[in-house]
């Protein structure tokens, strides 16, 4: 499970970098961090739902 978290963090960092490039870092860093957290949280939810569907087969 820890491997998945690392992957999510990497995705999140990459997404943040892309957003910073797009906006030239105009957005408040704290806001970006919160967006990052919510993105990671939604990824976790997706992952759990995926696991459930695999178990239910």
PDB file of N, CA and C in Angstrom:
ATOM      1  N   UNK A   1       0.829  -1.206   0.000  1.00  0.00           N
ATOM      2  CA  UNK A   1       0.000   0.000   0.000  1.00  0.00           C
ATOM      3  C   UNK A   1       0.869   1.265   0.000  1.00  0.00           C
ATOM      4  N   UNK A   2       2.018   1.182   0.670  1.00  0.00           N
ATOM      5  CA  UNK A   2       2.889   2.355   0.726  1.00  0.00           C
ATOM      6  C   UNK A   2       3.425   2.702  -0.667  1.00  0.00           C
ATOM      7  N   UNK A   3       3.609   1.693  -1.516  1.00  0.00           N
ATOM      8  CA  UNK A   3       4.054   1.946  -2.884  1.00  0.00           C
ATOM      9  C   UNK A   3       3.040   2.778  -3.643  1.00  0.00           C
ATOM     10  N   UNK A   4       1.752   2.495  -3.432  1.00  0.00           N
ATOM     11  CA  UNK A   4       0.692   3.255  -4.079  1.00  0.00           C
ATOM     12  C   UNK A   4       0.690   4.707  -3.635  1.00  0.00           C
ATOM     13  N   UNK A   5       0.944   4.915  -2.339  1.00  0.00           N
ATOM     14  CA  UNK A   5       0.984   6.279  -1.819  1.00  0.00           C
ATOM     15  C   UNK A   5       2.111   7.069  -2.483  1.00  0.00           C
ATOM     16  N   UNK A   6       3.266   6.428  -2.616  1.00  0.00           N
ATOM     17  CA  UNK A   6       4.404   7.091  -3.245  1.00  0.00           C
ATOM     18  C   UNK A   6       4.049   7.473  -4.683  1.00  0.00           C
ATOM     19  N   UNK A   7       3.413   6.557  -5.383  1.00  0.00           N
ATOM     20  CA  UNK A   7       3.028   6.819  -6.774  1.00  0.00           C
ATOM     21  C   UNK A   7       2.061   8.001  -6.843  1.00  0.00           C
ATOM     22  N   UNK A   8       1.117   8.041  -5.902  1.00  0.00           N
ATOM     23  CA  UNK A   8       0.157   9.141  -5.867  1.00  0.00           C
ATOM     24  C   UNK A   8       0.861  10.453  -5.588  1.00  0.00           C
ATOM     25  N   UNK A   9       1.827  10.441  -4.665  1.00  0.00           N
ATOM     26  CA  UNK A   9       2.583  11.658  -4.368  1.00  0.00           C
ATOM     27  C   UNK A   9       3.315  12.134  -5.617  1.00  0.00           C
ATOM     28  N   UNK A  10       3.931  11.197  -6.339  1.00  0.00           N
ATOM     29  CA  UNK A  10       4.664  11.557  -7.556  1.00  0.00           C
ATOM     30  C   UNK A  10       3.713  12.160  -8.582  1.00  0.00           C
ATOM     31  N   UNK A  11       2.553  11.534  -8.760  1.00  0.00           N
ATOM     32  CA  UNK A  11       1.561  12.063  -9.696  1.00  0.00           C
ATOM     33  C   UNK A  11       1.151  13.465  -9.294  1.00  0.00           C
ATOM     34  N   UNK A  12       0.956  13.606  -7.979  1.00  0.00           N
ATOM     35  CA  UNK A  12       0.526  14.886  -7.442  1.00  0.00           C
ATOM     36  C   UNK A  12       1.587  15.949  -7.703  1.00  0.00           C
ATOM     37  N   UNK A  13       2.840  15.621  -7.438  1.00  0.00           N
ATOM     38  CA  UNK A  13       3.936  16.563  -7.677  1.00  0.00           C
ATOM     39  C   UNK A  13       4.001  16.933  -9.160  1.00  0.00           C
ATOM     40  N   UNK A  14       3.847  15.945 -10.017  1.00  0.00           N
ATOM     41  CA  UNK A  14       3.885  16.190 -11.454  1.00  0.00           C
ATOM     42  C   UNK A  14       2.744  17.117 -11.861  1.00  0.00           C
ATOM     43  N   UNK A  15       1.556  16.837 -11.341  1.00  0.00           N
ATOM     44  CA  UNK A  15       0.393  17.660 -11.647  1.00  0.00           C
ATOM     45  C   UNK A  15       0.629  19.092 -11.180  1.00  0.00           C
ATOM     46  N   UNK A  16       1.196  19.230  -9.986  1.00  0.00           N
ATOM     47  CA  UNK A  16       1.482  20.546  -9.441  1.00  0.00           C
ATOM     48  C   UNK A  16       2.465  21.295 -10.339  1.00  0.00           C
ATOM     49  N   UNK A  17       3.491  20.590 -10.799  1.00  0.00           N
ATOM     50  CA  UNK A  17       4.485  21.209 -11.680  1.00  0.00           C
ATOM     51  C   UNK A  17       3.828  21.690 -12.969  1.00  0.00           C
ATOM     52  N   UNK A  18       2.974  20.860 -13.538  1.00  0.00           N
ATOM     53  CA  UNK A  18       2.298  21.237 -14.775  1.00  0.00           C
ATOM     54  C   UNK A  18       1.417  22.457 -14.554  1.00  0.00           C
ATOM     55  N   UNK A  19       0.691  22.458 -13.428  1.00  0.00           N
ATOM     56  CA  UNK A  19      -0.176  23.594 -13.129  1.00  0.00           C
ATOM     57  C   UNK A  19       0.650  24.858 -12.932  1.00  0.00           C
ATOM     58  N   UNK A  20       1.795  24.714 -12.252  1.00  0.00           N
ATOM     59  CA  UNK A  20       2.656  25.875 -12.029  1.00  0.00           C
ATOM     60  C   UNK A  20       3.171  26.414 -13.356  1.00  0.00           C
ATOM     61  N   UNK A  21       3.523  25.521 -14.269  1.00  0.00           N
ATOM     62  CA  UNK A  21       3.977  25.949 -15.592  1.00  0.00           C
ATOM     63  C   UNK A  21       2.863  26.705 -16.317  1.00  0.00           C
ATOM     64  N   UNK A  22       1.640  26.177 -16.228  1.00  0.00           N
ATOM     65  CA  UNK A  22       0.513  26.812 -16.906  1.00  0.00           C
ATOM     66  C   UNK A  22       0.239  28.201 -16.331  1.00  0.00           C
ATOM     67  N   UNK A  23       0.242  28.287 -15.015  1.00  0.00           N
ATOM     68  CA  UNK A  23      -0.175  29.529 -14.361  1.00  0.00           C
ATOM     69  C   UNK A  23       1.010  30.423 -14.014  1.00  0.00           C
ATOM     70  N   UNK A  24       2.230  29.959 -14.322  1.00  0.00           N
ATOM     71  CA  UNK A  24       3.445  30.688 -13.921  1.00  0.00           C
ATOM     72  C   UNK A  24       3.456  30.923 -12.416  1.00  0.00           C
ATOM     73  N   UNK A  25       2.977  29.916 -11.672  1.00  0.00           N
ATOM     74  CA  UNK A  25       2.972  29.946 -10.202  1.00  0.00           C
ATOM     75  C   UNK A  25       2.203  31.151  -9.660  1.00  0.00           C
ATOM     76  N   UNK A  26       1.119  31.525 -10.330  1.00  0.00           N
ATOM     77  CA  UNK A  26       0.302  32.646  -9.858  1.00  0.00           C
ATOM     78  C   UNK A  26      -0.511  32.248  -8.630  1.00  0.00           C
ATOM     79  N   UNK A  27      -0.937  30.996  -8.596  1.00  0.00           N
ATOM     80  CA  UNK A  27      -1.807  30.530  -7.523  1.00  0.00           C
ATOM     81  C   UNK A  27      -1.060  30.486  -6.193  1.00  0.00           C
ATOM     82  N   UNK A  28      -1.821  30.645  -5.139  1.00  0.00           N
ATOM     83  CA  UNK A  28      -1.294  30.558  -3.776  1.00  0.00           C
ATOM     84  C   UNK A  28      -0.797  29.136  -3.512  1.00  0.00           C
ATOM     85  N   UNK A  29       0.452  28.984  -3.066  1.00  0.00           N
ATOM     86  CA  UNK A  29       1.020  27.642  -2.845  1.00  0.00           C
ATOM     87  C   UNK A  29       0.174  26.796  -1.898  1.00  0.00           C
ATOM     88  N   UNK A  30      -0.401  27.446  -0.879  1.00  0.00           N
ATOM     89  CA  UNK A  30      -1.225  26.709   0.079  1.00  0.00           C
ATOM     90  C   UNK A  30      -2.445  26.125  -0.626  1.00  0.00           C
ATOM     91  N   UNK A  31      -3.015  26.905  -1.523  1.00  0.00           N
ATOM     92  CA  UNK A  31      -4.173  26.449  -2.284  1.00  0.00           C
ATOM     93  C   UNK A  31      -3.783  25.264  -3.166  1.00  0.00           C
ATOM     94  N   UNK A  32      -2.625  25.364  -3.802  1.00  0.00           N
ATOM     95  CA  UNK A  32      -2.149  24.268  -4.642  1.00  0.00           C
ATOM     96  C   UNK A  32      -1.976  23.004  -3.818  1.00  0.00           C
ATOM     97  N   UNK A  33      -1.437  23.166  -2.606  1.00  0.00           N
ATOM     98  CA  UNK A  33      -1.220  22.012  -1.747  1.00  0.00           C
ATOM     99  C   UNK A  33      -2.561  21.359  -1.422  1.00  0.00           C
ATOM    100  N   UNK A  34      -3.577  22.193  -1.174  1.00  0.00           N
ATOM    101  CA  UNK A  34      -4.888  21.657  -0.851  1.00  0.00           C
ATOM    102  C   UNK A  34      -5.471  20.924  -2.060  1.00  0.00           C
ATOM    103  N   UNK A  35      -5.328  21.512  -3.243  1.00  0.00           N
ATOM    104  CA  UNK A  35      -5.784  20.854  -4.467  1.00  0.00           C
ATOM    105  C   UNK A  35      -5.087  19.514  -4.617  1.00  0.00           C
ATOM    106  N   UNK A  36      -3.791  19.520  -4.315  1.00  0.00           N
ATOM    107  CA  UNK A  36      -2.988  18.315  -4.431  1.00  0.00           C
ATOM    108  C   UNK A  36      -3.534  17.249  -3.490  1.00  0.00           C
ATOM    109  N   UNK A  37      -3.844  17.646  -2.263  1.00  0.00           N
ATOM    110  CA  UNK A  37      -4.366  16.704  -1.274  1.00  0.00           C
ATOM    111  C   UNK A  37      -5.693  16.130  -1.733  1.00  0.00           C
ATOM    112  N   UNK A  38      -6.581  16.987  -2.238  1.00  0.00           N
ATOM    113  CA  UNK A  38      -7.888  16.498  -2.667  1.00  0.00           C
ATOM    114  C   UNK A  38      -7.744  15.579  -3.877  1.00  0.00           C
ATOM    115  N   UNK A  39      -6.785  15.882  -4.751  1.00  0.00           N
ATOM    116  CA  UNK A  39      -6.517  15.007  -5.895  1.00  0.00           C
ATOM    117  C   UNK A  39      -6.039  13.650  -5.415  1.00  0.00           C
ATOM    118  N   UNK A  40      -5.104  13.662  -4.478  1.00  0.00           N
ATOM    119  CA  UNK A  40      -4.586  12.409  -3.923  1.00  0.00           C
ATOM    120  C   UNK A  40      -5.708  11.640  -3.245  1.00  0.00           C
ATOM    121  N   UNK A  41      -6.579  12.341  -2.522  1.00  0.00           N
ATOM    122  CA  UNK A  41      -7.683  11.693  -1.826  1.00  0.00           C
ATOM    123  C   UNK A  41      -8.619  11.025  -2.832  1.00  0.00           C
ATOM    124  N   UNK A  42      -8.924  11.710  -3.929  1.00  0.00           N
ATOM    125  CA  UNK A  42      -9.812  11.130  -4.935  1.00  0.00           C
ATOM    126  C   UNK A  42      -9.157   9.928  -5.606  1.00  0.00           C
ATOM    127  N   UNK A  43      -7.828   9.972  -5.772  1.00  0.00           N
ATOM    128  CA  UNK A  43      -7.118   8.817  -6.329  1.00  0.00           C
ATOM    129  C   UNK A  43      -7.238   7.625  -5.394  1.00  0.00           C
ATOM    130  N   UNK A  44      -7.119   7.883  -4.084  1.00  0.00           N
ATOM    131  CA  UNK A  44      -7.246   6.806  -3.099  1.00  0.00           C
ATOM    132  C   UNK A  44      -8.639   6.203  -3.178  1.00  0.00           C
ATOM    133  N   UNK A  45      -9.657   7.061  -3.270  1.00  0.00           N
ATOM    134  CA  UNK A  45     -11.038   6.583  -3.358  1.00  0.00           C
ATOM    135  C   UNK A  45     -11.213   5.725  -4.605  1.00  0.00           C
ATOM    136  N   UNK A  46     -10.704   6.194  -5.741  1.00  0.00           N
ATOM    137  CA  UNK A  46     -10.787   5.425  -6.982  1.00  0.00           C
ATOM    138  C   UNK A  46     -10.133   4.068  -6.817  1.00  0.00           C
ATOM    139  N   UNK A  47      -8.967   4.069  -6.176  1.00  0.00           N
ATOM    140  CA  UNK A  47      -8.218   2.831  -5.989  1.00  0.00           C
ATOM    141  C   UNK A  47      -9.023   1.856  -5.133  1.00  0.00           C
ATOM    142  N   UNK A  48      -9.630   2.364  -4.067  1.00  0.00           N
ATOM    143  CA  UNK A  48     -10.408   1.505  -3.169  1.00  0.00           C
ATOM    144  C   UNK A  48     -11.615   0.930  -3.890  1.00  0.00           C
ATOM    145  N   UNK A  49     -12.280   1.752  -4.679  1.00  0.00           N
ATOM    146  CA  UNK A  49     -13.438   1.267  -5.434  1.00  0.00           C
ATOM    147  C   UNK A  49     -13.011   0.190  -6.422  1.00  0.00           C
ATOM    148  N   UNK A  50     -11.857   0.388  -7.034  1.00  0.00           N
ATOM    149  CA  UNK A  50     -11.327  -0.589  -7.978  1.00  0.00           C
ATOM    150  C   UNK A  50     -11.056  -1.909  -7.263  1.00  0.00           C
ATOM    151  N   UNK A  51     -10.418  -1.818  -6.089  1.00  0.00           N
ATOM    152  CA  UNK A  51     -10.123  -3.020  -5.309  1.00  0.00           C
ATOM    153  C   UNK A  51     -11.415  -3.743  -4.945  1.00  0.00           C
ATOM    154  N   UNK A  52     -12.435  -2.989  -4.531  1.00  0.00           N
ATOM    155  CA  UNK A  52     -13.713  -3.591  -4.163  1.00  0.00           C
ATOM    156  C   UNK A  52     -14.323  -4.337  -5.344  1.00  0.00           C
ATOM    157  N   UNK A  53     -14.299  -3.720  -6.510  1.00  0.00           N
ATOM    158  CA  UNK A  53     -14.901  -4.354  -7.689  1.00  0.00           C
ATOM    159  C   UNK A  53     -14.159  -5.636  -8.045  1.00  0.00           C
ATOM    160  N   UNK A  54     -12.837  -5.655  -7.820  1.00  0.00           N
ATOM    161  CA  UNK A  54     -12.067  -6.870  -8.082  1.00  0.00           C
ATOM    162  C   UNK A  54     -12.437  -7.967  -7.088  1.00  0.00           C
ATOM    163  N   UNK A  55     -12.625  -7.575  -5.827  1.00  0.00           N
ATOM    164  CA  UNK A  55     -12.970  -8.554  -4.789  1.00  0.00           C
ATOM    165  C   UNK A  55     -14.366  -9.120  -5.048  1.00  0.00           C
ATOM    166  N   UNK A  56     -15.272  -8.288  -5.516  1.00  0.00           N
ATOM    167  CA  UNK A  56     -16.669  -8.695  -5.672  1.00  0.00           C
ATOM    168  C   UNK A  56     -16.898  -9.606  -6.871  1.00  0.00           C
ATOM    169  N   UNK A  57     -15.907  -9.751  -7.728  1.00  0.00           N
ATOM    170  CA  UNK A  57     -16.083 -10.591  -8.907  1.00  0.00           C
ATOM    171  C   UNK A  57     -16.183 -12.049  -8.527  1.00  0.00           C
TER     172      UNK A  57
END
